[in-house]
Coordinates of C-alpha atoms in Angstrom, one line a residue:
L1 CA -46.0 -158.8 111.4
E2 CA -46.1 -160.6 108.0
Y3 CA -42.6 -159.3 107.2
A4 CA -41.2 -160.6 110.5
I5 CA -42.7 -164.0 109.9
K6 CA -41.4 -164.1 106.4
A7 CA -37.9 -163.0 107.7
Q8 CA -37.9 -165.9 110.2
E9 CA -38.8 -168.4 107.5
Q10 CA -35.9 -167.1 105.4
G11 CA -33.4 -167.6 108.3
A12 CA -33.5 -164.5 110.4
I13 CA -32.2 -165.1 113.9
A14 CA -33.9 -162.2 115.6
V15 CA -36.2 -159.3 115.0
I16 CA -35.4 -155.7 116.1
W17 CA -38.6 -153.8 116.9
E18 CA -39.4 -150.1 117.5
S19 CA -40.3 -150.0 121.2
E20 CA -42.9 -147.3 120.6
N21 CA -44.9 -150.0 118.8
N22 CA -44.9 -152.2 122.0
H23 CA -48.6 -152.9 121.9
H24 CA -47.8 -155.1 118.9
T25 CA -44.8 -156.8 120.6
V26 CA -46.7 -159.4 122.6
N27 CA -48.5 -160.5 119.5
L28 CA -45.3 -160.6 117.5
A29 CA -43.5 -162.6 120.1
K30 CA -46.3 -165.2 120.2
K31 CA -46.0 -165.7 116.4
L32 CA -42.2 -166.1 116.3
S33 CA -39.8 -168.6 117.7
I34 CA -36.8 -166.1 117.5
P35 CA -36.0 -163.3 119.9
V36 CA -37.9 -160.0 119.5
I37 CA -35.7 -157.1 120.7
E38 CA -37.3 -153.7 121.4
I39 CA -35.2 -150.6 120.8
H40 CA -36.3 -147.0 121.5
Q41 CA -36.1 -144.7 118.4
L42 CA -34.9 -147.6 116.2
S43 CA -34.5 -145.4 113.1
K44 CA -31.8 -143.4 114.8
Q45 CA -29.9 -146.6 115.7
L46 CA -30.1 -148.4 112.4
G47 CA -26.8 -146.8 111.1
A48 CA -24.9 -148.1 114.1
I49 CA -26.5 -151.5 113.9
A50 CA -25.7 -151.7 110.2
K51 CA -22.1 -150.5 110.7
N52 CA -21.7 -153.2 113.4
F53 CA -23.1 -155.9 111.2
Y54 CA -21.1 -155.1 108.1
G55 CA -18.0 -154.4 110.1
N56 CA -18.0 -157.9 111.6
L57 CA -18.3 -160.1 108.5
G58 CA -14.6 -161.2 108.8
D59 CA -13.0 -159.1 106.1
A60 CA -10.2 -156.7 107.0
R61 CA -11.7 -153.6 105.4
G62 CA -14.9 -154.1 107.3
L63 CA -13.2 -153.8 110.6
Q64 CA -11.8 -150.3 109.8
S65 CA -13.5 -147.0 110.3
N66 CA -15.8 -146.3 107.3
Y67 CA -14.7 -149.7 105.9
G68 CA -11.3 -148.1 105.1
L69 CA -12.9 -145.6 102.8
K70 CA -12.3 -141.8 102.5
L71 CA -15.8 -140.4 102.0
V72 CA -16.9 -137.2 100.3
G73 CA -20.6 -136.2 100.9
I74 CA -22.1 -133.8 98.4
T75 CA -25.3 -131.9 99.1
G76 CA -27.1 -129.0 97.4
T77 CA -30.1 -128.4 95.2
D78 CA -28.2 -128.8 91.9
G79 CA -24.8 -130.2 91.0
K80 CA -24.6 -133.2 93.3
T81 CA -24.4 -135.8 90.6
T82 CA -22.0 -133.7 88.4
V83 CA -19.6 -133.0 91.3
S84 CA -19.6 -136.7 92.5
H85 CA -18.8 -137.9 89.0
F86 CA -16.2 -135.2 88.3
F87 CA -14.5 -136.1 91.6
A88 CA -14.5 -139.8 90.8
Q89 CA -13.3 -139.3 87.2
A90 CA -10.5 -136.9 88.3
M91 CA -9.4 -139.2 91.2
N92 CA -9.4 -142.3 89.0
A93 CA -7.3 -140.3 86.4
L94 CA -4.7 -140.1 89.2
A95 CA -4.9 -143.9 89.8
K96 CA -6.9 -143.3 93.1
K97 CA -9.7 -145.8 92.9
T98 CA -12.9 -143.9 93.5
A99 CA -16.6 -144.9 93.3
V100 CA -19.8 -142.9 93.4
V101 CA -23.1 -143.4 95.2
G102 CA -26.0 -141.4 93.8
T103 CA -28.7 -140.7 91.3
L104 CA -27.1 -142.5 88.3
G105 CA -26.1 -145.6 90.3
T106 CA -23.4 -147.0 92.6
G107 CA -19.8 -148.2 91.8
M108 CA -17.0 -147.1 89.5
P109 CA -18.3 -144.4 87.1
D110 CA -17.9 -146.7 84.1
K111 CA -19.6 -149.7 85.8
L112 CA -22.6 -148.3 87.6
K113 CA -25.2 -150.5 89.3
P114 CA -28.7 -148.9 89.0
S115 CA -30.1 -147.1 92.1
T116 CA -33.7 -146.1 92.9
H117 CA -32.9 -143.1 95.2
T118 CA -30.2 -140.3 95.2
T119 CA -29.2 -141.6 98.6
P120 CA -30.3 -145.2 99.5
D121 CA -31.9 -146.2 102.8
V122 CA -29.4 -146.5 105.7
L123 CA -29.1 -150.3 105.6
T124 CA -28.4 -150.2 101.8
V125 CA -25.9 -147.3 102.3
H126 CA -23.8 -149.5 104.7
K127 CA -24.0 -152.6 102.5
T128 CA -23.0 -150.5 99.5
L129 CA -20.0 -149.0 101.2
H130 CA -18.9 -152.4 102.5
D131 CA -19.2 -154.0 99.1
I132 CA -17.3 -151.1 97.5
A133 CA -14.5 -151.5 100.0
K134 CA -14.3 -155.2 99.3
E135 CA -13.5 -154.3 95.7
G136 CA -10.4 -152.5 96.8
I137 CA -11.7 -149.0 96.2
D138 CA -10.3 -146.3 98.5
Y139 CA -12.5 -143.2 97.9
V140 CA -16.3 -142.7 97.5
A141 CA -18.2 -139.6 96.4
M142 CA -21.8 -139.8 97.8
E143 CA -24.7 -137.6 96.9
V144 CA -26.5 -136.7 100.1
S145 CA -30.1 -135.5 99.6
S146 CA -32.1 -133.4 102.0
H147 CA -34.5 -136.3 102.3
A148 CA -31.6 -138.6 103.3
L149 CA -30.4 -136.1 106.0
D150 CA -33.9 -135.6 107.3
Q151 CA -34.6 -139.4 107.4
E152 CA -31.2 -140.2 108.8
R153 CA -30.2 -142.5 105.9
V154 CA -26.5 -141.7 106.4
N155 CA -26.3 -142.4 110.2
G156 CA -23.2 -144.3 111.1
V157 CA -21.3 -142.9 108.0
A158 CA -18.3 -140.8 108.8
F159 CA -17.7 -138.2 106.1
D160 CA -14.2 -136.8 105.7
V161 CA -15.4 -134.0 103.4
A162 CA -18.8 -132.3 103.0
I163 CA -19.6 -130.1 100.0
L164 CA -22.4 -127.6 99.5
T165 CA -23.0 -126.8 95.9
N166 CA -26.0 -124.4 96.3
L167 CA -29.4 -124.0 97.8
M168 CA -32.4 -123.1 95.7
R169 CA -36.1 -123.8 95.7
D170 CA -36.9 -127.5 95.5
H171 CA -38.6 -130.3 97.4
L172 CA -41.0 -127.9 99.2
D173 CA -43.7 -130.6 98.7
Y174 CA -41.7 -132.6 101.3
H175 CA -40.0 -130.0 103.6
G176 CA -42.8 -127.3 103.5
T177 CA -40.5 -124.3 103.7
I178 CA -37.1 -123.2 102.3
E179 CA -36.0 -122.8 105.9
A180 CA -36.7 -126.4 106.7
Y181 CA -35.1 -127.5 103.4
G182 CA -31.9 -125.5 104.3
A183 CA -31.9 -126.9 107.9
A184 CA -31.9 -130.4 106.5
K185 CA -28.9 -129.6 104.3
T186 CA -27.0 -128.0 107.2
K187 CA -27.1 -131.3 109.2
L188 CA -24.3 -132.7 106.9
F189 CA -21.9 -130.0 108.1
L190 CA -22.7 -130.4 111.8
R191 CA -21.7 -134.1 112.0
P192 CA -19.1 -134.7 114.7
E193 CA -16.7 -136.7 112.5
L194 CA -16.5 -134.3 109.6
K195 CA -13.0 -133.0 108.9
T196 CA -13.4 -130.5 106.1
A197 CA -16.3 -128.3 104.8
V198 CA -16.3 -127.2 101.2
L199 CA -18.6 -124.2 100.6
N200 CA -19.7 -122.3 97.5
K201 CA -19.1 -118.7 98.3
D202 CA -21.2 -117.6 95.3
D203 CA -24.2 -119.1 97.1
S204 CA -25.6 -117.1 100.0
F205 CA -26.6 -120.2 102.0
S206 CA -22.9 -120.9 102.5
Q207 CA -22.7 -117.9 104.8
K208 CA -25.5 -119.4 106.9
I209 CA -23.6 -122.7 107.3
E210 CA -20.5 -120.8 108.3
R211 CA -22.5 -119.1 111.0
E212 CA -23.9 -122.4 112.2
L213 CA -20.4 -123.8 112.4
V214 CA -19.4 -120.9 114.7
V215 CA -22.5 -121.2 116.8
N216 CA -22.0 -125.0 117.2
N217 CA -18.2 -124.5 117.9
K218 CA -17.3 -126.7 115.0
Q219 CA -13.5 -126.4 114.6
L220 CA -13.5 -127.5 111.0
K221 CA -11.1 -126.9 108.2
T222 CA -13.1 -124.9 105.6
I223 CA -12.4 -124.3 101.9
V224 CA -14.6 -121.9 100.1
Y225 CA -14.7 -121.6 96.3
R226 CA -16.0 -119.0 94.0
V227 CA -15.9 -117.7 90.4
S228 CA -14.5 -114.2 90.3
Q229 CA -13.0 -111.5 88.0
E230 CA -9.6 -111.5 89.8
R231 CA -7.2 -113.6 91.8
T232 CA -7.6 -113.9 95.6
A233 CA -5.1 -113.4 98.4
N234 CA -7.2 -115.4 100.9
S235 CA -5.4 -118.6 101.7
N236 CA -8.6 -120.7 102.2
E237 CA -10.3 -119.4 99.0
L238 CA -10.2 -121.4 95.8
V239 CA -10.9 -118.9 93.0
A240 CA -11.4 -119.2 89.3
Y241 CA -11.0 -116.1 87.2
D242 CA -10.4 -115.0 83.6
A243 CA -12.7 -117.8 82.5
R244 CA -13.3 -118.5 78.8
F245 CA -16.3 -120.5 77.5
T246 CA -16.2 -122.1 74.1
L247 CA -18.0 -124.9 72.3
N248 CA -15.0 -127.1 73.2
G249 CA -15.3 -126.5 77.0
I250 CA -13.9 -124.3 79.7
E251 CA -10.6 -122.7 80.4
A252 CA -9.9 -120.5 83.5
Q253 CA -7.1 -119.3 85.8
V254 CA -7.3 -120.8 89.3
S255 CA -5.6 -119.9 92.5
F256 CA -5.4 -121.3 96.0
A257 CA -3.0 -120.7 98.9
N258 CA -0.5 -118.8 96.7
Q259 CA -0.6 -121.4 94.0
D260 CA -1.7 -120.7 90.4
A261 CA -2.7 -122.9 87.5
V262 CA -5.0 -123.1 84.5
I263 CA -8.1 -125.3 84.5
K264 CA -9.0 -126.9 81.1
A265 CA -12.0 -129.1 81.0
P266 CA -14.2 -130.3 78.1
V267 CA -17.5 -129.3 79.7
L268 CA -20.0 -126.5 79.1
G269 CA -21.2 -123.6 81.3
K270 CA -20.3 -121.3 84.1
F271 CA -22.0 -123.5 86.7
N272 CA -19.8 -126.4 85.6
L273 CA -16.8 -124.2 86.4
S274 CA -18.3 -124.0 89.9
N275 CA -18.7 -127.7 89.9
L276 CA -15.1 -128.1 88.9
L277 CA -14.0 -125.9 91.7
A278 CA -16.0 -128.0 94.2
T279 CA -14.3 -131.1 92.9
L280 CA -10.9 -129.5 93.1
A281 CA -11.5 -128.3 96.7
A282 CA -12.5 -131.9 97.8
M283 CA -9.3 -133.3 96.2
L284 CA -7.2 -130.7 98.0
A285 CA -8.9 -131.5 101.3
L286 CA -7.9 -135.1 100.9
G287 CA -4.3 -134.2 100.3
V288 CA -4.0 -134.3 96.5
P289 CA -1.2 -131.9 95.4
F290 CA -2.6 -128.7 93.7
P291 CA -0.8 -129.3 90.3
D292 CA -2.0 -132.9 90.1
A293 CA -5.5 -132.1 91.1
V294 CA -5.8 -129.3 88.5
A295 CA -4.3 -131.4 85.7
S296 CA -6.8 -134.2 86.4
L297 CA -9.7 -132.0 85.7
S298 CA -8.8 -132.1 82.0
K299 CA -9.9 -135.8 82.1
V300 CA -13.5 -135.2 83.3
S301 CA -16.4 -135.6 80.9
T302 CA -20.0 -134.7 80.8
V303 CA -22.2 -136.7 83.2
P304 CA -25.1 -138.4 81.4
G305 CA -28.1 -136.1 81.2
R306 CA -26.2 -133.1 82.5
M307 CA -25.4 -130.6 79.7
E308 CA -25.1 -133.6 77.5
R309 CA -24.7 -132.8 73.8
V310 CA -26.6 -134.6 71.0
N311 CA -24.9 -134.5 67.7
A312 CA -26.5 -132.0 65.3
D313 CA -25.3 -130.3 62.1
G314 CA -25.0 -126.5 62.4
F315 CA -26.5 -126.0 65.8
L316 CA -26.1 -127.2 69.4
V317 CA -28.5 -129.6 71.1
V318 CA -28.2 -130.1 74.8
V319 CA -30.1 -132.4 77.1
D320 CA -30.1 -131.4 80.8
Y321 CA -31.7 -132.6 84.0
A322 CA -32.6 -129.0 85.0
H323 CA -36.0 -129.4 86.7
T324 CA -35.9 -126.6 89.3
P325 CA -36.1 -122.8 88.7
G326 CA -32.5 -122.3 89.7
A327 CA -31.1 -125.1 87.6
L328 CA -33.1 -123.9 84.5
E329 CA -31.9 -120.4 85.0
S330 CA -28.2 -121.6 85.3
V331 CA -28.4 -123.8 82.3
L332 CA -30.1 -121.2 80.0
S333 CA -27.6 -118.5 81.2
A334 CA -24.7 -120.9 80.5
L335 CA -25.9 -121.8 77.0
R336 CA -26.6 -118.1 76.1
G337 CA -22.8 -117.6 76.5
H338 CA -22.2 -120.3 73.8
T339 CA -24.2 -118.6 71.0
E340 CA -25.0 -115.3 69.4
Q341 CA -28.1 -116.7 67.8
R342 CA -31.3 -118.0 69.4
V343 CA -31.9 -120.2 72.4
I344 CA -34.8 -122.6 72.1
C345 CA -36.0 -124.2 75.3
V346 CA -38.2 -127.3 75.8
F347 CA -39.4 -127.9 79.4
G348 CA -42.2 -129.1 81.6
C349 CA -42.9 -129.7 85.3
G350 CA -43.4 -133.0 87.1
G351 CA -46.8 -134.0 88.5
D352 CA -47.3 -134.7 92.2
R353 CA -44.3 -132.4 93.0
D354 CA -43.8 -128.8 94.2
R355 CA -46.5 -126.8 92.3
G356 CA -45.1 -123.4 93.3
K357 CA -42.1 -123.8 91.0
R358 CA -44.2 -124.1 87.9
P359 CA -44.9 -120.4 87.2
L360 CA -41.4 -119.6 88.3
M361 CA -39.9 -121.8 85.7
A362 CA -42.1 -120.2 83.0
K363 CA -40.8 -116.7 84.0
I364 CA -37.2 -117.9 83.8
A365 CA -37.7 -119.6 80.4
E366 CA -39.5 -116.6 79.0
K367 CA -36.7 -114.3 80.1
A368 CA -33.8 -116.4 79.1
A369 CA -34.9 -118.2 75.9
D370 CA -36.1 -116.8 72.5
V371 CA -38.5 -119.7 71.9
V372 CA -40.2 -121.7 74.6
I373 CA -42.0 -125.0 74.1
V374 CA -43.8 -126.3 77.1
T375 CA -44.5 -130.1 77.3
D376 CA -45.3 -132.9 79.7
D377 CA -42.6 -134.2 82.1
N378 CA -43.8 -137.1 84.2
P379 CA -47.4 -135.9 84.9
R380 CA -47.8 -138.9 87.2
T381 CA -51.3 -138.8 88.8
E382 CA -52.0 -135.2 88.0
N383 CA -54.0 -133.9 85.1
P384 CA -51.5 -132.7 82.5
E385 CA -53.8 -129.9 81.5
S386 CA -53.8 -128.6 85.1
I387 CA -50.0 -128.8 85.3
M388 CA -49.7 -126.9 82.0
A389 CA -52.2 -124.2 83.2
E390 CA -50.1 -123.6 86.3
I391 CA -46.9 -123.3 84.1
V392 CA -48.5 -121.0 81.5
A393 CA -49.8 -118.7 84.3
G394 CA -46.2 -117.6 84.8
F395 CA -45.7 -116.2 81.3
H396 CA -46.0 -112.5 80.9
Q397 CA -46.7 -112.9 77.2
T398 CA -47.4 -116.2 75.3
D399 CA -46.7 -115.1 71.7
Q400 CA -43.4 -117.0 71.7
V401 CA -44.7 -119.9 73.7
I402 CA -45.7 -123.2 72.1
I403 CA -47.7 -125.8 74.0
E404 CA -47.4 -129.4 73.0
H405 CA -48.2 -132.2 75.5
D406 CA -46.6 -134.9 73.5
R407 CA -43.0 -134.7 74.5
A408 CA -41.6 -136.4 71.4
K409 CA -43.5 -134.0 69.2
A410 CA -42.3 -131.1 71.3
I411 CA -38.7 -132.1 70.9
R412 CA -39.1 -132.6 67.1
L413 CA -40.8 -129.2 66.8
A414 CA -37.9 -127.5 68.6
L415 CA -35.3 -129.2 66.3
Q416 CA -37.4 -128.3 63.2
Q417 CA -37.2 -124.6 64.2
A418 CA -33.5 -124.6 64.9
E419 CA -31.2 -122.7 62.5
K420 CA -27.5 -122.4 62.1
G421 CA -25.9 -121.2 65.3
D422 CA -28.9 -121.8 67.5
V423 CA -28.9 -123.7 70.8
V424 CA -31.7 -126.1 71.6
L425 CA -32.1 -127.0 75.3
I426 CA -34.3 -130.1 76.2
A427 CA -34.7 -129.7 80.0
G428 CA -36.1 -131.7 82.9
K429 CA -35.5 -135.4 82.3
G430 CA -31.8 -135.6 81.6
H431 CA -30.6 -139.2 82.1
E432 CA -34.1 -140.5 82.8
Q433 CA -35.4 -143.2 80.5
V434 CA -39.1 -143.2 81.2
Q435 CA -42.2 -141.0 81.1
I436 CA -44.7 -141.6 83.9
L437 CA -48.4 -140.9 83.1
A438 CA -50.9 -141.9 85.7
D439 CA -50.1 -145.6 86.5
T440 CA -48.3 -146.1 83.2
T441 CA -44.6 -146.0 82.7
E442 CA -43.4 -145.8 79.2
A443 CA -39.8 -146.0 77.8
F444 CA -38.7 -142.4 76.9
D445 CA -35.2 -140.9 76.6
D446 CA -34.8 -137.3 75.6
R447 CA -31.4 -138.0 74.1
Q448 CA -32.7 -140.9 71.9
Q449 CA -35.8 -138.9 70.9
A450 CA -33.6 -135.9 69.9
A451 CA -31.2 -138.2 67.9
Q452 CA -34.0 -140.0 66.2
A453 CA -35.8 -136.7 65.2
L454 CA -32.5 -135.2 63.9
Q455 CA -31.9 -138.3 61.8
E456 CA -35.4 -138.2 60.4
L457 CA -35.2 -134.4 59.7
A458 CA -31.9 -134.9 57.8
A459 CA -33.3 -137.7 55.6

């Protein structure tokens, strides 16, 4: 009620009200001098309302479907941010103006405006798309989280292409089960306006989505991508093979629809080869010629906090956002391929989040790293000791495990131990610039902490 009164004071000409709350409507109408309009299941209608509002502000782009934008929606447990930025970077390299909407912000990749959610609320989504279109941008890569699909934050948005990167354990504190989590992701591919589905054949969940498309009689163009040992003869398969991973990046053969080329990109890890394929598939779906699309991938660069290197002398230091079991396993596996020496891993688990993944991440770190340092990672309102105990319970042996709650000290300790040829992974926070403890938020950036520690150790 107080929000409605304040809105009227600030110039609102009407209030739209959820009809299921009709016992409040009479009181609300008495307090206001503007119309109160009841709508059943208002949350499901907000997308259409927002689209109608922003589509009638008088500008030519607003009147067009999707504000005149070609939209790529990216969902999956891991890789959404990387694929969205790879896509935007590659398209912009071809002079096709492309923006992103996601975890790191909204807008052109080099001029991002900060965001608070991976996918904003539905009203903000439409305002953002409208504003992007007014800037003369033609393409948008949007991260679409499971929360956003479940809460209908992208209603009224017509995606041209939908990408699945993968599905692994995450957000069970919200969804409850992996089945419910997967069902939320699947919604993106059942939208009536969708033109092309891009699916990761290396991930088993893609097969479930393909079955859902058949059951729901969705006549979609589908492009599947995978990393393989050999070339494919299947016309709708985009395949990378003969891949080589070096400290300078990735080089691989790629084939699609009887066309062949070589991908060269300055990024690390096998999973980033998969992300490059997802990017390439989306470009092909939007009509970019195969040779041009492949060539543009040489222009992509590491996304902040995703396999991001910190300059070190004699060994490799990488900061990555990996905060799920699957992501941690992928990153450690990728980095193992870049060294014949030790892998040192620093990680923790967030408080007030899925507790079940804590011992799983410990098992993965123990198996894939030579030295493991467990530390705090946004404990929030949970007791850091309790979080640590649940992580440590997942280790089979703890003789190579170091516990250090102070994250800055943990990072410094890892760097002190590093020797020539080693790889140090600082996992969990990536691009984040704060550490949250109880009701206190402190400035903290893994990349800055690592750089500072390296500088001090070299002095």
